Amino acid sequence: MSKGSLKLRELLERLKVYGITIHDSYRGKGSETILFRPSEPGSRKGPQFTIKNHGMGTEIAVPVINAALRRFGIDPKEFWGE
């Protein structure tokens, strides 16, 4: 798959494989969503990444996606299928 922006819903679907979800206890400031990967099942601790959210159709740019991948320690080549 080639690198290109993803809609928020597509990004969340692909990140779900890595155990990343939307942090349900609170939202970020304004129109932001907090992506979260618990350090262990049921934990409220772990890495977080704030991302713009103006609806599930919001286009998320490649640099933002790559920053999230770095934050969560995900290999970009694996994520992008290179």
Short mmCIF file of N, CA and C in Angstrom, two decimals:
data_model
loop_
_atom_site.label_atom_id
_atom_site.label_comp_id
_atom_site.label_asym_id
_atom_site.label_seq_id
_atom_site.Cartn_x
_atom_site.Cartn_y
_atom_site.Cartn_z
N MET A 1 0.84 -1.18 0.00
CA MET A 1 0.00 0.00 0.00
C MET A 1 0.89 1.24 0.00
N SER A 2 0.53 2.20 -0.79
CA SER A 2 1.34 3.42 -0.84
C SER A 2 0.96 4.35 0.30
N LYS A 3 1.93 5.19 0.65
CA LYS A 3 1.69 6.17 1.69
C LYS A 3 0.76 7.25 1.15
N GLY A 4 -0.20 7.61 1.94
CA GLY A 4 -1.12 8.68 1.60
C GLY A 4 -1.95 8.98 2.82
N SER A 5 -2.59 10.12 2.81
CA SER A 5 -3.40 10.46 3.97
C SER A 5 -4.51 9.41 4.13
N LEU A 6 -4.95 9.26 5.36
CA LEU A 6 -6.02 8.32 5.67
C LEU A 6 -7.15 9.07 6.37
N LYS A 7 -8.35 8.62 6.15
CA LYS A 7 -9.47 9.16 6.92
C LYS A 7 -9.33 8.64 8.35
N LEU A 8 -9.83 9.41 9.30
CA LEU A 8 -9.69 9.05 10.70
C LEU A 8 -10.23 7.65 10.96
N ARG A 9 -11.37 7.29 10.37
CA ARG A 9 -11.95 5.95 10.60
C ARG A 9 -11.02 4.85 10.10
N GLU A 10 -10.35 5.09 8.95
CA GLU A 10 -9.41 4.10 8.41
C GLU A 10 -8.18 3.97 9.31
N LEU A 11 -7.69 5.12 9.79
CA LEU A 11 -6.53 5.11 10.67
C LEU A 11 -6.84 4.34 11.95
N LEU A 12 -7.98 4.61 12.56
CA LEU A 12 -8.36 3.91 13.79
C LEU A 12 -8.49 2.41 13.56
N GLU A 13 -9.04 2.03 12.42
CA GLU A 13 -9.20 0.61 12.09
C GLU A 13 -7.84 -0.08 11.98
N ARG A 14 -6.88 0.60 11.33
CA ARG A 14 -5.55 0.02 11.16
C ARG A 14 -4.77 -0.01 12.47
N LEU A 15 -4.98 0.99 13.34
CA LEU A 15 -4.27 1.04 14.62
C LEU A 15 -4.84 0.05 15.63
N LYS A 16 -6.08 -0.37 15.43
CA LYS A 16 -6.72 -1.31 16.35
C LYS A 16 -5.92 -2.61 16.46
N VAL A 17 -5.28 -3.01 15.37
CA VAL A 17 -4.45 -4.22 15.34
C VAL A 17 -3.31 -4.12 16.36
N TYR A 18 -2.84 -2.90 16.61
CA TYR A 18 -1.73 -2.66 17.54
C TYR A 18 -2.21 -2.36 18.96
N GLY A 19 -3.50 -2.51 19.20
CA GLY A 19 -4.05 -2.29 20.54
C GLY A 19 -4.31 -0.84 20.86
N ILE A 20 -4.39 0.01 19.85
CA ILE A 20 -4.60 1.44 20.07
C ILE A 20 -6.07 1.77 19.87
N THR A 21 -6.63 2.51 20.82
CA THR A 21 -8.03 2.91 20.76
C THR A 21 -8.15 4.39 21.09
N ILE A 22 -9.36 4.90 21.06
CA ILE A 22 -9.62 6.26 21.51
C ILE A 22 -9.74 6.21 23.02
N HIS A 23 -9.05 7.11 23.69
CA HIS A 23 -9.10 7.19 25.16
C HIS A 23 -10.51 7.60 25.53
N ASP A 24 -11.23 6.75 26.25
CA ASP A 24 -12.64 6.98 26.52
C ASP A 24 -12.93 7.84 27.74
N SER A 25 -11.96 8.09 28.61
CA SER A 25 -12.27 8.81 29.83
C SER A 25 -12.40 10.32 29.62
N TYR A 26 -11.75 10.83 28.58
CA TYR A 26 -11.89 12.26 28.29
C TYR A 26 -11.43 12.54 26.87
N ARG A 27 -11.82 13.68 26.38
CA ARG A 27 -11.38 14.12 25.05
C ARG A 27 -10.32 15.18 25.22
N GLY A 28 -9.59 15.39 24.19
CA GLY A 28 -8.59 16.45 24.22
C GLY A 28 -9.27 17.81 24.14
N LYS A 29 -8.48 18.83 24.12
CA LYS A 29 -8.99 20.19 24.06
C LYS A 29 -9.62 20.45 22.70
N GLY A 30 -10.81 21.01 22.68
CA GLY A 30 -11.46 21.36 21.42
C GLY A 30 -11.80 20.15 20.59
N SER A 31 -11.43 20.19 19.32
CA SER A 31 -11.78 19.12 18.38
C SER A 31 -10.63 18.13 18.25
N GLU A 32 -10.19 17.59 19.35
CA GLU A 32 -9.10 16.62 19.33
C GLU A 32 -9.54 15.33 20.00
N THR A 33 -8.97 14.25 19.54
CA THR A 33 -9.20 12.93 20.11
C THR A 33 -7.87 12.40 20.59
N ILE A 34 -7.89 11.69 21.69
CA ILE A 34 -6.67 11.13 22.25
C ILE A 34 -6.60 9.65 21.92
N LEU A 35 -5.58 9.27 21.15
CA LEU A 35 -5.32 7.86 20.87
C LEU A 35 -4.51 7.31 22.04
N PHE A 36 -4.78 6.08 22.40
CA PHE A 36 -4.23 5.53 23.64
C PHE A 36 -3.95 4.04 23.47
N ARG A 37 -2.79 3.61 23.99
CA ARG A 37 -2.49 2.17 24.03
C ARG A 37 -2.15 1.82 25.47
N PRO A 38 -3.04 1.08 26.15
CA PRO A 38 -2.78 0.73 27.55
C PRO A 38 -1.51 -0.11 27.67
N SER A 39 -0.75 0.15 28.74
CA SER A 39 0.49 -0.60 28.96
C SER A 39 0.21 -2.06 29.28
N GLU A 40 -0.96 -2.34 29.83
CA GLU A 40 -1.42 -3.72 30.05
C GLU A 40 -2.94 -3.70 30.01
N PRO A 41 -3.58 -4.83 29.72
CA PRO A 41 -5.04 -4.84 29.60
C PRO A 41 -5.73 -4.25 30.84
N GLY A 42 -6.67 -3.36 30.59
CA GLY A 42 -7.42 -2.74 31.66
C GLY A 42 -6.73 -1.56 32.33
N SER A 43 -5.49 -1.30 31.95
CA SER A 43 -4.72 -0.20 32.55
C SER A 43 -5.18 1.14 31.98
N ARG A 44 -5.02 2.19 32.76
CA ARG A 44 -5.32 3.53 32.29
C ARG A 44 -4.02 4.28 32.01
N LYS A 45 -2.91 3.57 32.03
CA LYS A 45 -1.60 4.17 31.76
C LYS A 45 -1.05 3.61 30.46
N GLY A 46 -0.29 4.44 29.77
CA GLY A 46 0.32 4.02 28.53
C GLY A 46 0.51 5.22 27.62
N PRO A 47 1.17 5.02 26.47
CA PRO A 47 1.42 6.13 25.56
C PRO A 47 0.12 6.69 24.97
N GLN A 48 0.11 8.00 24.78
CA GLN A 48 -1.03 8.70 24.20
C GLN A 48 -0.56 9.60 23.07
N PHE A 49 -1.48 9.89 22.15
CA PHE A 49 -1.17 10.80 21.05
C PHE A 49 -2.45 11.55 20.72
N THR A 50 -2.38 12.86 20.67
CA THR A 50 -3.55 13.68 20.36
C THR A 50 -3.62 13.92 18.86
N ILE A 51 -4.84 13.79 18.32
CA ILE A 51 -5.02 13.93 16.88
C ILE A 51 -6.26 14.77 16.60
N LYS A 52 -6.22 15.54 15.55
CA LYS A 52 -7.34 16.39 15.14
C LYS A 52 -8.54 15.51 14.80
N ASN A 53 -9.73 15.97 15.19
CA ASN A 53 -10.94 15.20 14.90
C ASN A 53 -12.09 16.15 14.62
N HIS A 54 -12.49 16.21 13.35
CA HIS A 54 -13.68 16.97 12.97
C HIS A 54 -14.68 16.00 12.36
N GLY A 55 -14.70 14.79 12.91
CA GLY A 55 -15.57 13.73 12.39
C GLY A 55 -14.71 12.59 11.85
N MET A 56 -15.33 11.44 11.69
CA MET A 56 -14.60 10.25 11.25
C MET A 56 -14.08 10.37 9.82
N GLY A 57 -14.55 11.34 9.06
CA GLY A 57 -14.07 11.53 7.69
C GLY A 57 -12.89 12.48 7.59
N THR A 58 -12.41 12.97 8.72
CA THR A 58 -11.27 13.90 8.74
C THR A 58 -10.05 13.24 8.11
N GLU A 59 -9.40 13.94 7.17
CA GLU A 59 -8.18 13.42 6.54
C GLU A 59 -7.00 13.66 7.48
N ILE A 60 -6.27 12.60 7.78
CA ILE A 60 -5.09 12.68 8.63
C ILE A 60 -3.86 12.57 7.72
N ALA A 61 -3.01 13.58 7.75
CA ALA A 61 -1.84 13.65 6.86
C ALA A 61 -0.76 12.64 7.26
N VAL A 62 0.05 12.25 6.30
CA VAL A 62 1.12 11.27 6.51
C VAL A 62 2.09 11.68 7.63
N PRO A 63 2.55 12.95 7.70
CA PRO A 63 3.46 13.30 8.80
C PRO A 63 2.83 13.10 10.19
N VAL A 64 1.54 13.36 10.30
CA VAL A 64 0.85 13.16 11.58
C VAL A 64 0.76 11.67 11.91
N ILE A 65 0.45 10.87 10.90
CA ILE A 65 0.38 9.41 11.09
C ILE A 65 1.74 8.88 11.51
N ASN A 66 2.81 9.33 10.83
CA ASN A 66 4.16 8.87 11.17
C ASN A 66 4.56 9.29 12.57
N ALA A 67 4.15 10.47 13.01
CA ALA A 67 4.43 10.91 14.38
C ALA A 67 3.73 10.00 15.38
N ALA A 68 2.49 9.62 15.09
CA ALA A 68 1.75 8.70 15.97
C ALA A 68 2.45 7.33 16.01
N LEU A 69 2.91 6.86 14.87
CA LEU A 69 3.61 5.58 14.82
C LEU A 69 4.87 5.61 15.68
N ARG A 70 5.62 6.72 15.60
CA ARG A 70 6.81 6.86 16.44
C ARG A 70 6.44 6.84 17.92
N ARG A 71 5.38 7.56 18.27
CA ARG A 71 4.95 7.65 19.67
C ARG A 71 4.60 6.27 20.23
N PHE A 72 3.97 5.44 19.40
CA PHE A 72 3.53 4.12 19.85
C PHE A 72 4.55 3.02 19.56
N GLY A 73 5.69 3.39 18.95
CA GLY A 73 6.74 2.41 18.68
C GLY A 73 6.37 1.40 17.61
N ILE A 74 5.60 1.83 16.62
CA ILE A 74 5.16 0.95 15.53
C ILE A 74 6.09 1.17 14.34
N ASP A 75 6.56 0.08 13.74
CA ASP A 75 7.42 0.16 12.57
C ASP A 75 6.63 0.71 11.38
N PRO A 76 7.03 1.86 10.84
CA PRO A 76 6.29 2.45 9.71
C PRO A 76 6.21 1.53 8.50
N LYS A 77 7.28 0.79 8.23
CA LYS A 77 7.26 -0.12 7.07
C LYS A 77 6.20 -1.18 7.24
N GLU A 78 6.05 -1.69 8.45
CA GLU A 78 5.01 -2.68 8.73
C GLU A 78 3.62 -2.06 8.59
N PHE A 79 3.45 -0.87 9.15
CA PHE A 79 2.15 -0.20 9.09
C PHE A 79 1.73 0.11 7.66
N TRP A 80 2.66 0.65 6.88
CA TRP A 80 2.35 1.05 5.50
C TRP A 80 2.44 -0.13 4.52
N GLY A 81 2.87 -1.31 4.98
CA GLY A 81 2.91 -2.48 4.13
C GLY A 81 4.00 -2.43 3.08
N GLU A 82 5.14 -1.86 3.43
CA GLU A 82 6.24 -1.75 2.46
C GLU A 82 7.09 -2.99 2.51
#
